[in-house]
Amino acid sequence: MRTSSSSARTSRTTATLSPRAACVTCSPGSPTPSTPAPPEPTGGDMSAFPTFPRGLTAPILTPFEDEGPVSHGRYVEHARRLLDGGCVALVPFGTTGEALSVGIDERTAALEALLDGGVDPSLLMPGTGLTNVPDTVHLTRHAVGAGCAATLVLPPFYLKDPSDQGLVDHLEAVIAGVDDDRLRIVLYHIPQVAGVGWPVDVARRLHEAHPDTVVGIKDSSGDWDNTAAFFGIDGLAVWPGSEGWLLDGLTAGGPGCISATANVNASAIAHVVTLHLADRHDEADVALGVAREWRAGLGEPLVPAMKRLLAQRLDDPPWANVRPPFEVVPA
């Protein structure tokens, strides 16, 4: 059971890591993280995220034991590595975390494990969006009750081509079901995977109707014109869904990016943010180019490839485990 102590819920436990462990999330030749104090926000509307400095957020991989369950010990260790290695926040159970292959009870138990392990809930934005309102409410209410900064919510994605009003009705039913003033929702737009996205007009309607609740969007479409349109919604925090658009997003006043490859290349991507915030823009451009090239060499599917890489770096074979329909990348 998680302790009821308020200090245990709200203060992050800093992991003591060996130099080798601290660099597990580094690419070869990338800067070793020195864990400086994170930079203060210098632009964009971050009022809804007072604990999220501008920077790199990792959608954390979900490790599985050989027998199949979520490996809570590895999960906590990896979360600590990421936060100590350059990430400013984490997204449990996004696409990278194989969210739709993990059961509801497994998700809540894994989130509890992170909190029991000393991970600050104000640095967490769990994915909670499912195809129906009751299950989405259940996961979202649990995250809010745990003190998480926000939740990342997919649209209802099973029935294709929903109307704008249908999408609005779905999310408003979730908001009403959670019924908690602490609720902060970041919409999750990844139509090429989900088959359904959050259109710009729907995001605008939801934010304008619930400005203190629908506070941001993660755009993983890979279409910068679409991302730029989200930036046109006054007061909405916008995260591009990869480091490829990191500098464009920061220049537009955004909080940074949420990138899958933060799991294995955090320090190099975080270094791009550091250079940008120091107005060393030419160097930031070069560093981002290196990070993009490194990402391109990881292979596909990306999640099994990153898990195999972590298994090799950590000399820990179970890290390569994935759930169907993914297949394990051979050693």
PDB file of N, CA and C in Angstrom, residues 273-322:
ATOM      1  N   VAL A 273      17.148  21.525 -25.790  1.00  0.00           N
ATOM      2  CA  VAL A 273      16.358  22.510 -25.042  1.00  0.00           C
ATOM      3  C   VAL A 273      17.277  23.479 -24.311  1.00  0.00           C
ATOM      4  N   THR A 274      18.298  22.946 -23.653  1.00  0.00           N
ATOM      5  CA  THR A 274      19.242  23.789 -22.915  1.00  0.00           C
ATOM      6  C   THR A 274      19.879  24.825 -23.833  1.00  0.00           C
ATOM      7  N   LEU A 275      20.310  24.389 -25.012  1.00  0.00           N
ATOM      8  CA  LEU A 275      20.936  25.310 -25.966  1.00  0.00           C
ATOM      9  C   LEU A 275      19.939  26.364 -26.436  1.00  0.00           C
ATOM     10  N   HIS A 276      18.711  25.958 -26.716  1.00  0.00           N
ATOM     11  CA  HIS A 276      17.699  26.913 -27.177  1.00  0.00           C
ATOM     12  C   HIS A 276      17.412  27.967 -26.117  1.00  0.00           C
ATOM     13  N   LEU A 277      17.233  27.528 -24.876  1.00  0.00           N
ATOM     14  CA  LEU A 277      16.901  28.475 -23.812  1.00  0.00           C
ATOM     15  C   LEU A 277      18.069  29.395 -23.480  1.00  0.00           C
ATOM     16  N   ALA A 278      19.280  28.984 -23.864  1.00  0.00           N
ATOM     17  CA  ALA A 278      20.462  29.834 -23.682  1.00  0.00           C
ATOM     18  C   ALA A 278      20.714  30.716 -24.905  1.00  0.00           C
ATOM     19  N   ASP A 279      19.762  30.729 -25.853  1.00  0.00           N
ATOM     20  CA  ASP A 279      19.882  31.517 -27.091  1.00  0.00           C
ATOM     21  C   ASP A 279      21.073  31.099 -27.940  1.00  0.00           C
ATOM     22  N   ARG A 280      21.476  29.841 -27.826  1.00  0.00           N
ATOM     23  CA  ARG A 280      22.550  29.302 -28.663  1.00  0.00           C
ATOM     24  C   ARG A 280      21.884  28.520 -29.802  1.00  0.00           C
ATOM     25  N   HIS A 281      21.228  29.275 -30.671  1.00  0.00           N
ATOM     26  CA  HIS A 281      20.305  28.660 -31.614  1.00  0.00           C
ATOM     27  C   HIS A 281      21.008  27.864 -32.705  1.00  0.00           C
ATOM     28  N   ASP A 282      22.147  28.329 -33.189  1.00  0.00           N
ATOM     29  CA  ASP A 282      22.865  27.566 -34.205  1.00  0.00           C
ATOM     30  C   ASP A 282      23.298  26.217 -33.651  1.00  0.00           C
ATOM     31  N   GLU A 283      23.792  26.219 -32.414  1.00  0.00           N
ATOM     32  CA  GLU A 283      24.199  24.961 -31.788  1.00  0.00           C
ATOM     33  C   GLU A 283      22.993  24.056 -31.550  1.00  0.00           C
ATOM     34  N   ALA A 284      21.867  24.657 -31.188  1.00  0.00           N
ATOM     35  CA  ALA A 284      20.653  23.864 -30.978  1.00  0.00           C
ATOM     36  C   ALA A 284      20.215  23.190 -32.274  1.00  0.00           C
ATOM     37  N   ASP A 285      20.315  23.912 -33.392  1.00  0.00           N
ATOM     38  CA  ASP A 285      19.956  23.328 -34.684  1.00  0.00           C
ATOM     39  C   ASP A 285      20.826  22.118 -35.005  1.00  0.00           C
ATOM     40  N   VAL A 286      22.122  22.253 -34.759  1.00  0.00           N
ATOM     41  CA  VAL A 286      23.047  21.150 -35.031  1.00  0.00           C
ATOM     42  C   VAL A 286      22.728  19.962 -34.128  1.00  0.00           C
ATOM     43  N   ALA A 287      22.517  20.239 -32.843  1.00  0.00           N
ATOM     44  CA  ALA A 287      22.233  19.162 -31.889  1.00  0.00           C
ATOM     45  C   ALA A 287      20.928  18.447 -32.234  1.00  0.00           C
ATOM     46  N   LEU A 288      19.935  19.206 -32.695  1.00  0.00           N
ATOM     47  CA  LEU A 288      18.674  18.571 -33.075  1.00  0.00           C
ATOM     48  C   LEU A 288      18.863  17.697 -34.309  1.00  0.00           C
ATOM     49  N   GLY A 289      19.675  18.157 -35.248  1.00  0.00           N
ATOM     50  CA  GLY A 289      19.953  17.343 -36.424  1.00  0.00           C
ATOM     51  C   GLY A 289      20.573  16.006 -36.059  1.00  0.00           C
ATOM     52  N   VAL A 290      21.484  16.029 -35.095  1.00  0.00           N
ATOM     53  CA  VAL A 290      22.113  14.787 -34.632  1.00  0.00           C
ATOM     54  C   VAL A 290      21.065  13.871 -33.994  1.00  0.00           C
ATOM     55  N   ALA A 291      20.195  14.450 -33.166  1.00  0.00           N
ATOM     56  CA  ALA A 291      19.160  13.646 -32.502  1.00  0.00           C
ATOM     57  C   ALA A 291      18.196  13.037 -33.518  1.00  0.00           C
ATOM     58  N   ARG A 292      17.857  13.808 -34.543  1.00  0.00           N
ATOM     59  CA  ARG A 292      16.966  13.277 -35.582  1.00  0.00           C
ATOM     60  C   ARG A 292      17.606  12.103 -36.316  1.00  0.00           C
ATOM     61  N   GLU A 293      18.875  12.251 -36.671  1.00  0.00           N
ATOM     62  CA  GLU A 293      19.572  11.173 -37.374  1.00  0.00           C
ATOM     63  C   GLU A 293      19.655   9.928 -36.495  1.00  0.00           C
ATOM     64  N   TRP A 294      19.898  10.136 -35.210  1.00  0.00           N
ATOM     65  CA  TRP A 294      20.011   9.007 -34.292  1.00  0.00           C
ATOM     66  C   TRP A 294      18.678   8.276 -34.200  1.00  0.00           C
ATOM     67  N   ARG A 295      17.585   9.031 -34.123  1.00  0.00           N
ATOM     68  CA  ARG A 295      16.256   8.417 -34.063  1.00  0.00           C
ATOM     69  C   ARG A 295      15.992   7.586 -35.312  1.00  0.00           C
ATOM     70  N   ALA A 296      16.382   8.119 -36.470  1.00  0.00           N
ATOM     71  CA  ALA A 296      16.122   7.421 -37.726  1.00  0.00           C
ATOM     72  C   ALA A 296      16.824   6.068 -37.788  1.00  0.00           C
ATOM     73  N   GLY A 297      17.905   5.921 -37.035  1.00  0.00           N
ATOM     74  CA  GLY A 297      18.648   4.671 -37.053  1.00  0.00           C
ATOM     75  C   GLY A 297      18.147   3.619 -36.089  1.00  0.00           C
ATOM     76  N   LEU A 298      17.098   3.912 -35.331  1.00  0.00           N
ATOM     77  CA  LEU A 298      16.623   2.965 -34.319  1.00  0.00           C
ATOM     78  C   LEU A 298      15.905   1.762 -34.916  1.00  0.00           C
ATOM     79  N   GLY A 299      15.270   1.950 -36.051  1.00  0.00           N
ATOM     80  CA  GLY A 299      14.520   0.853 -36.647  1.00  0.00           C
ATOM     81  C   GLY A 299      13.060   0.872 -36.246  1.00  0.00           C
ATOM     82  N   GLU A 300      12.281   0.027 -36.911  1.00  0.00           N
ATOM     83  CA  GLU A 300      10.842  -0.071 -36.678  1.00  0.00           C
ATOM     84  C   GLU A 300      10.448  -1.532 -36.485  1.00  0.00           C
ATOM     85  N   PRO A 301       9.391  -1.793 -35.745  1.00  0.00           N
ATOM     86  CA  PRO A 301       8.606  -0.869 -34.925  1.00  0.00           C
ATOM     87  C   PRO A 301       9.453  -0.271 -33.802  1.00  0.00           C
ATOM     88  N   LEU A 302       9.187   0.980 -33.502  1.00  0.00           N
ATOM     89  CA  LEU A 302      10.056   1.728 -32.603  1.00  0.00           C
ATOM     90  C   LEU A 302      10.051   1.174 -31.180  1.00  0.00           C
ATOM     91  N   VAL A 303       8.892   0.813 -30.659  1.00  0.00           N
ATOM     92  CA  VAL A 303       8.824   0.375 -29.255  1.00  0.00           C
ATOM     93  C   VAL A 303       9.628  -0.905 -29.025  1.00  0.00           C
ATOM     94  N   PRO A 304       9.428  -1.975 -29.803  1.00  0.00           N
ATOM     95  CA  PRO A 304      10.275  -3.157 -29.595  1.00  0.00           C
ATOM     96  C   PRO A 304      11.752  -2.876 -29.814  1.00  0.00           C
ATOM     97  N   ALA A 305      12.073  -1.992 -30.763  1.00  0.00           N
ATOM     98  CA  ALA A 305      13.481  -1.671 -31.014  1.00  0.00           C
ATOM     99  C   ALA A 305      14.111  -0.978 -29.813  1.00  0.00           C
ATOM    100  N   MET A 306      13.399  -0.037 -29.206  1.00  0.00           N
ATOM    101  CA  MET A 306      13.942   0.652 -28.037  1.00  0.00           C
ATOM    102  C   MET A 306      14.063  -0.295 -26.851  1.00  0.00           C
ATOM    103  N   LYS A 307      13.100  -1.189 -26.704  1.00  0.00           N
ATOM    104  CA  LYS A 307      13.180  -2.141 -25.593  1.00  0.00           C
ATOM    105  C   LYS A 307      14.372  -3.080 -25.758  1.00  0.00           C
ATOM    106  N   ARG A 308      14.640  -3.528 -26.976  1.00  0.00           N
ATOM    107  CA  ARG A 308      15.815  -4.362 -27.204  1.00  0.00           C
ATOM    108  C   ARG A 308      17.087  -3.588 -26.881  1.00  0.00           C
ATOM    109  N   LEU A 309      17.134  -2.309 -27.262  1.00  0.00           N
ATOM    110  CA  LEU A 309      18.308  -1.493 -26.975  1.00  0.00           C
ATOM    111  C   LEU A 309      18.517  -1.354 -25.470  1.00  0.00           C
ATOM    112  N   LEU A 310      17.439  -1.113 -24.722  1.00  0.00           N
ATOM    113  CA  LEU A 310      17.570  -1.021 -23.266  1.00  0.00           C
ATOM    114  C   LEU A 310      18.019  -2.350 -22.663  1.00  0.00           C
ATOM    115  N   ALA A 311      17.490  -3.452 -23.175  1.00  0.00           N
ATOM    116  CA  ALA A 311      17.903  -4.765 -22.671  1.00  0.00           C
ATOM    117  C   ALA A 311      19.402  -4.967 -22.844  1.00  0.00           C
ATOM    118  N   GLN A 312      19.931  -4.488 -23.970  1.00  0.00           N
ATOM    119  CA  GLN A 312      21.366  -4.619 -24.220  1.00  0.00           C
ATOM    120  C   GLN A 312      22.172  -3.668 -23.342  1.00  0.00           C
ATOM    121  N   ARG A 313      21.737  -2.436 -23.236  1.00  0.00           N
ATOM    122  CA  ARG A 313      22.480  -1.459 -22.432  1.00  0.00           C
ATOM    123  C   ARG A 313      22.517  -1.851 -20.958  1.00  0.00           C
ATOM    124  N   LEU A 314      21.409  -2.362 -20.479  1.00  0.00           N
ATOM    125  CA  LEU A 314      21.305  -2.701 -19.056  1.00  0.00           C
ATOM    126  C   LEU A 314      21.738  -4.133 -18.755  1.00  0.00           C
ATOM    127  N   ASP A 315      22.007  -4.900 -19.809  1.00  0.00           N
ATOM    128  CA  ASP A 315      22.287  -6.331 -19.642  1.00  0.00           C
ATOM    129  C   ASP A 315      21.161  -6.980 -18.840  1.00  0.00           C
ATOM    130  N   ASP A 316      19.936  -6.693 -19.274  1.00  0.00           N
ATOM    131  CA  ASP A 316      18.733  -7.135 -18.558  1.00  0.00           C
ATOM    132  C   ASP A 316      17.728  -7.641 -19.599  1.00  0.00           C
ATOM    133  N   PRO A 317      17.818  -8.914 -20.009  1.00  0.00           N
ATOM    134  CA  PRO A 317      17.013  -9.426 -21.123  1.00  0.00           C
ATOM    135  C   PRO A 317      15.513  -9.180 -21.028  1.00  0.00           C
ATOM    136  N   PRO A 318      14.870  -9.246 -19.840  1.00  0.00           N
ATOM    137  CA  PRO A 318      13.419  -9.022 -19.818  1.00  0.00           C
ATOM    138  C   PRO A 318      12.986  -7.646 -20.331  1.00  0.00           C
ATOM    139  N   TRP A 319      13.900  -6.687 -20.382  1.00  0.00           N
ATOM    140  CA  TRP A 319      13.518  -5.383 -20.912  1.00  0.00           C
ATOM    141  C   TRP A 319      13.055  -5.475 -22.369  1.00  0.00           C
ATOM    142  N   ALA A 320      13.446  -6.516 -23.077  1.00  0.00           N
ATOM    143  CA  ALA A 320      13.039  -6.658 -24.481  1.00  0.00           C
ATOM    144  C   ALA A 320      11.597  -7.132 -24.630  1.00  0.00           C
ATOM    145  N   ASN A 321      10.968  -7.546 -23.538  1.00  0.00           N
ATOM    146  CA  ASN A 321       9.616  -8.109 -23.620  1.00  0.00           C
ATOM    147  C   ASN A 321       8.599  -7.065 -24.068  1.00  0.00           C
ATOM    148  N   VAL A 322       7.719  -7.476 -24.944  1.00  0.00           N
ATOM    149  CA  VAL A 322       6.600  -6.651 -25.403  1.00  0.00           C
ATOM    150  C   VAL A 322       5.339  -7.505 -25.335  1.00  0.00           C
TER     151      VAL A 322
END
